[in-house]
PDB file of C-alpha atoms in Angstrom:
ATOM      1  CA  MET A 183      23.060  -7.726  -2.053  1.00 64.00           C
ATOM      2  CA  ASN A 184      24.787  -4.957  -4.465  1.00 77.00           C
ATOM      3  CA  PHE A 185      23.738  -1.485  -2.522  1.00 82.00           C
ATOM      4  CA  CYS A 186      24.566   0.514  -5.125  1.00 85.00           C
ATOM      5  CA  PHE A 187      22.803   2.935  -7.557  1.00 85.00           C
ATOM      6  CA  SER A 188      24.567   2.347 -11.156  1.00 84.00           C
ATOM      7  CA  LYS A 189      23.747   4.913 -14.314  1.00 88.00           C
ATOM      8  CA  GLU A 190      22.078   1.101 -15.323  1.00 88.00           C
ATOM      9  CA  GLU A 191      19.558   1.889 -12.463  1.00 90.00           C
ATOM     10  CA  LYS A 192      18.146   4.921 -13.803  1.00 93.00           C
ATOM     11  CA  LEU A 193      15.962   6.117 -16.244  1.00 92.00           C
ATOM     12  CA  CYS A 194      16.182   7.794 -19.306  1.00 91.00           C
ATOM     13  CA  LYS A 195      14.655   6.074 -22.074  1.00 90.00           C
ATOM     14  CA  LEU A 196      12.363   8.515 -23.273  1.00 94.00           C
ATOM     15  CA  GLU A 197       9.910   5.968 -24.613  1.00 93.00           C
ATOM     16  CA  HIS A 198       9.760   4.350 -21.097  1.00 92.00           C
ATOM     17  CA  ILE A 199       9.412   7.407 -19.634  1.00 95.00           C
ATOM     18  CA  GLN A 200       6.337   8.911 -21.500  1.00 96.00           C
ATOM     19  CA  LYS A 201       4.750   5.289 -21.016  1.00 95.00           C
ATOM     20  CA  LEU A 202       5.438   5.611 -17.615  1.00 95.00           C
ATOM     21  CA  PHE A 203       3.259   8.617 -17.229  1.00 95.00           C
ATOM     22  CA  SER A 204       1.040   8.055 -19.798  1.00 96.00           C
ATOM     23  CA  GLU A 205       0.000   4.027 -18.930  1.00 95.00           C
ATOM     24  CA  GLY A 206       1.486   3.433 -15.898  1.00 94.00           C
ATOM     25  CA  LYS A 207      -0.318   2.464 -12.259  1.00 95.00           C
ATOM     26  CA  SER A 208       0.143   4.290  -9.471  1.00 95.00           C
ATOM     27  CA  VAL A 209       0.572   3.640  -5.253  1.00 95.00           C
ATOM     28  CA  GLN A 210       0.841   6.067  -3.290  1.00 95.00           C
ATOM     29  CA  SER A 211       1.956   6.904   0.645  1.00 94.00           C
ATOM     30  CA  PHE A 212       1.470   9.963   1.169  1.00 94.00           C
ATOM     31  CA  PRO A 213       4.123  12.223   1.023  1.00 96.00           C
ATOM     32  CA  LEU A 214       5.550  10.253  -2.292  1.00 97.00           C
ATOM     33  CA  LYS A 215       4.000   9.071  -5.235  1.00 97.00           C
ATOM     34  CA  PHE A 216       4.946   5.569  -6.718  1.00 97.00           C
ATOM     35  CA  LEU A 217       3.920   4.310 -10.266  1.00 97.00           C
ATOM     36  CA  TYR A 218       5.813   1.693 -12.437  1.00 96.00           C
ATOM     37  CA  ILE A 219       4.426   0.036 -15.598  1.00 95.00           C
ATOM     38  CA  PRO A 220       6.227  -3.616 -16.588  1.00 92.00           C
ATOM     39  CA  ILE A 221       9.060  -2.841 -19.761  1.00 89.00           C
ATOM     40  CA  GLU A 222      10.108  -5.407 -22.339  1.00 83.00           C
ATOM     41  CA  LYS A 223      13.198  -7.287 -22.143  1.00 71.00           C
ATOM     42  CA  ARG A 224      16.069  -6.394 -23.739  1.00 67.00           C
ATOM     43  CA  ARG A 225      19.630  -5.136 -23.058  1.00 66.00           C
ATOM     44  CA  GLU A 226      19.561  -3.545 -19.906  1.00 61.00           C
ATOM     45  CA  SER A 227      21.161  -5.919 -17.414  1.00 74.00           C
ATOM     46  CA  THR A 228      18.860  -4.436 -14.139  1.00 84.00           C
ATOM     47  CA  GLN A 229      15.518  -5.909 -13.124  1.00 88.00           C
ATOM     48  CA  PHE A 230      14.430  -2.046 -12.009  1.00 92.00           C
ATOM     49  CA  GLN A 231      15.280   1.193 -13.715  1.00 93.00           C
ATOM     50  CA  LEU A 232      13.875   4.143 -11.204  1.00 95.00           C
ATOM     51  CA  LEU A 233      12.781   7.666 -12.362  1.00 96.00           C
ATOM     52  CA  ILE A 234      12.826  10.296  -8.911  1.00 97.00           C
ATOM     53  CA  SER A 235      10.864  14.234  -9.676  1.00 97.00           C
ATOM     54  CA  VAL A 236      10.299  16.615  -7.181  1.00 97.00           C
ATOM     55  CA  PRO A 237       7.748  19.062  -8.612  1.00 96.00           C
ATOM     56  CA  LYS A 238       9.524  22.769  -8.536  1.00 96.00           C
ATOM     57  CA  ARG A 239       6.306  24.243  -7.917  1.00 95.00           C
ATOM     58  CA  ASN A 240       6.712  22.794  -4.458  1.00 94.00           C
ATOM     59  CA  PHE A 241      10.162  23.361  -4.064  1.00 96.00           C
ATOM     60  CA  LYS A 242      10.941  26.943  -5.940  1.00 96.00           C
ATOM     61  CA  LYS A 243      15.059  26.489  -4.793  1.00 97.00           C
ATOM     62  CA  ALA A 244      16.987  23.827  -6.529  1.00 97.00           C
ATOM     63  CA  VAL A 245      18.702  22.960  -3.462  1.00 97.00           C
ATOM     64  CA  ASP A 246      15.831  21.627  -1.473  1.00 97.00           C
ATOM     65  CA  ARG A 247      14.730  19.307  -4.651  1.00 97.00           C
ATOM     66  CA  ASN A 248      18.224  17.703  -4.641  1.00 97.00           C
ATOM     67  CA  ARG A 249      18.630  17.105  -0.818  1.00 98.00           C
ATOM     68  CA  ILE A 250      14.720  15.169  -1.480  1.00 98.00           C
ATOM     69  CA  LYS A 251      15.983  13.246  -5.083  1.00 97.00           C
ATOM     70  CA  ARG A 252      19.423  12.140  -2.279  1.00 96.00           C
ATOM     71  CA  LEU A 253      16.846  11.320   0.177  1.00 97.00           C
ATOM     72  CA  ILE A 254      14.822   9.214  -1.755  1.00 97.00           C
ATOM     73  CA  ARG A 255      17.804   7.456  -3.846  1.00 96.00           C
ATOM     74  CA  GLU A 256      19.150   6.590  -0.963  1.00 96.00           C
ATOM     75  CA  SER A 257      15.643   4.749   0.822  1.00 96.00           C
ATOM     76  CA  TYR A 258      15.828   3.412  -2.637  1.00 95.00           C
ATOM     77  CA  ARG A 259      19.409   1.805  -2.332  1.00 94.00           C
ATOM     78  CA  LEU A 260      18.764   0.430   0.883  1.00 94.00           C
ATOM     79  CA  GLN A 261      16.187  -1.473   0.546  1.00 93.00           C
ATOM     80  CA  LYS A 262      15.671  -2.089  -3.437  1.00 90.00           C
ATOM     81  CA  HIS A 263      16.400  -5.853  -2.892  1.00 90.00           C
ATOM     82  CA  GLN A 264      13.138  -6.571  -1.362  1.00 89.00           C
ATOM     83  CA  LEU A 265      11.830  -5.444  -4.856  1.00 89.00           C
ATOM     84  CA  ALA A 266      14.504  -8.545  -6.700  1.00 86.00           C
ATOM     85  CA  THR A 267      11.504 -10.606  -4.749  1.00 88.00           C
ATOM     86  CA  PHE A 268       8.550  -9.524  -5.569  1.00 84.00           C
ATOM     87  CA  THR A 269       8.454 -10.155  -9.335  1.00 86.00           C
ATOM     88  CA  ASN A 270      11.453 -11.683 -11.942  1.00 85.00           C
ATOM     89  CA  GLU A 271       9.918  -9.381 -13.904  1.00 89.00           C
ATOM     90  CA  LYS A 272      11.453  -6.016 -15.404  1.00 91.00           C
ATOM     91  CA  TYR A 273       9.908  -2.219 -13.737  1.00 93.00           C
ATOM     92  CA  ALA A 274      10.173   1.523 -14.926  1.00 94.00           C
ATOM     93  CA  LEU A 275       9.516   2.762 -11.690  1.00 95.00           C
ATOM     94  CA  ALA A 276       9.223   6.487 -10.492  1.00 97.00           C
ATOM     95  CA  PHE A 277       8.865   8.516  -7.637  1.00 98.00           C
ATOM     96  CA  ILE A 278       6.808  11.567  -7.389  1.00 97.00           C
ATOM     97  CA  PHE A 279       7.417  13.414  -4.389  1.00 98.00           C
ATOM     98  CA  THR A 280       4.063  15.839  -3.784  1.00 96.00           C
ATOM     99  CA  SER A 281       4.287  17.153  -0.231  1.00 96.00           C
ATOM    100  CA  LYS A 282       5.273  20.951   0.658  1.00 96.00           C
ATOM    101  CA  ASP A 283       6.933  20.243   3.591  1.00 96.00           C
ATOM    102  CA  MET A 284      10.562  19.434   3.383  1.00 96.00           C
ATOM    103  CA  PRO A 285      10.294  15.670   5.019  1.00 97.00           C
ATOM    104  CA  THR A 286      13.709  13.936   7.425  1.00 97.00           C
ATOM    105  CA  TYR A 287      15.205  10.756   6.071  1.00 97.00           C
ATOM    106  CA  ASP A 288      13.723   8.568   8.475  1.00 97.00           C
ATOM    107  CA  LEU A 289       9.026   9.728   7.085  1.00 97.00           C
ATOM    108  CA  ILE A 290      10.723   8.747   2.841  1.00 98.00           C
ATOM    109  CA  PHE A 291      12.847   5.903   4.685  1.00 97.00           C
ATOM    110  CA  ASN A 292       9.114   3.983   6.078  1.00 97.00           C
ATOM    111  CA  LYS A 293       7.416   5.304   2.859  1.00 97.00           C
ATOM    112  CA  VAL A 294       9.604   3.709   0.589  1.00 97.00           C
ATOM    113  CA  ASN A 295       9.337   0.824   2.511  1.00 96.00           C
ATOM    114  CA  ARG A 296       5.345   0.996   2.540  1.00 97.00           C
ATOM    115  CA  CYS A 297       5.548   1.610  -1.492  1.00 96.00           C
ATOM    116  CA  PHE A 298       7.033  -1.255  -2.080  1.00 95.00           C
ATOM    117  CA  GLU A 299       4.918  -3.103   0.606  1.00 95.00           C
ATOM    118  CA  LYS A 300       1.572  -2.166  -1.736  1.00 95.00           C
ATOM    119  CA  PHE A 301       3.377  -2.864  -4.861  1.00 94.00           C
ATOM    120  CA  SER A 302       4.386  -6.152  -3.676  1.00 93.00           C
ATOM    121  CA  GLN A 303       0.378  -6.811  -3.127  1.00 94.00           C
ATOM    122  CA  VAL A 304      -0.640  -5.461  -6.412  1.00 92.00           C
ATOM    123  CA  LEU A 305       1.978  -8.298  -8.015  1.00 90.00           C
ATOM    124  CA  GLU A 306       0.270 -10.424  -5.944  1.00 89.00           C
ATOM    125  CA  THR A 307      -3.110  -9.970  -6.376  1.00 88.00           C
ATOM    126  CA  GLN A 308      -1.969  -9.667 -10.108  1.00 82.00           C
ATOM    127  CA  THR A 309      -0.843 -12.919  -9.993  1.00 77.00           C
ATOM    128  CA  LYS A 310      -4.135 -14.692  -7.800  1.00 74.00           C
ATOM    129  CA  ASP A 311      -6.170 -13.368 -10.955  1.00 72.00           C
ATOM    130  CA  CYS A 312      -3.940 -14.592 -13.559  1.00 68.00           C
ATOM    131  CA  THR A 313      -3.866 -18.515 -11.740  1.00 67.00           C
ATOM    132  CA  LEU A 314      -7.592 -18.053 -11.818  1.00 65.00           C
ATOM    133  CA  GLU A 315      -8.556 -17.484 -14.905  1.00 65.00           C
ATOM    134  CA  LYS A 316      -6.350 -20.769 -16.322  1.00 57.00           C
TER     135      LYS A 316
END
């Protein structure tokens, strides 16, 4: 298991970001909204690429926004191995923090885990639907 969060895992490609926000599907576990969309397999070596967003409207100070991003990034880093067990496809992912209150690490860790569980349930229903259609 690789627990690092490398540069290749950060979602930077503008095309993927626009597609994620326009066509992406979402799962919510308050205070996190989890967006995902499959991406084409190209040169990217990692299976998942992540974007984290904390709105300036809710947190005026950059210090607060950066702290929340660090909490989400750390929670993702420690739990990302769960995602690889659900699918072999490549995905562009995004976490959007929707609350106006400063969270604790435990809350974020549990909510990231809950988002992953909901995402896995969605993937399971998609695979069941595909097998039933055939």
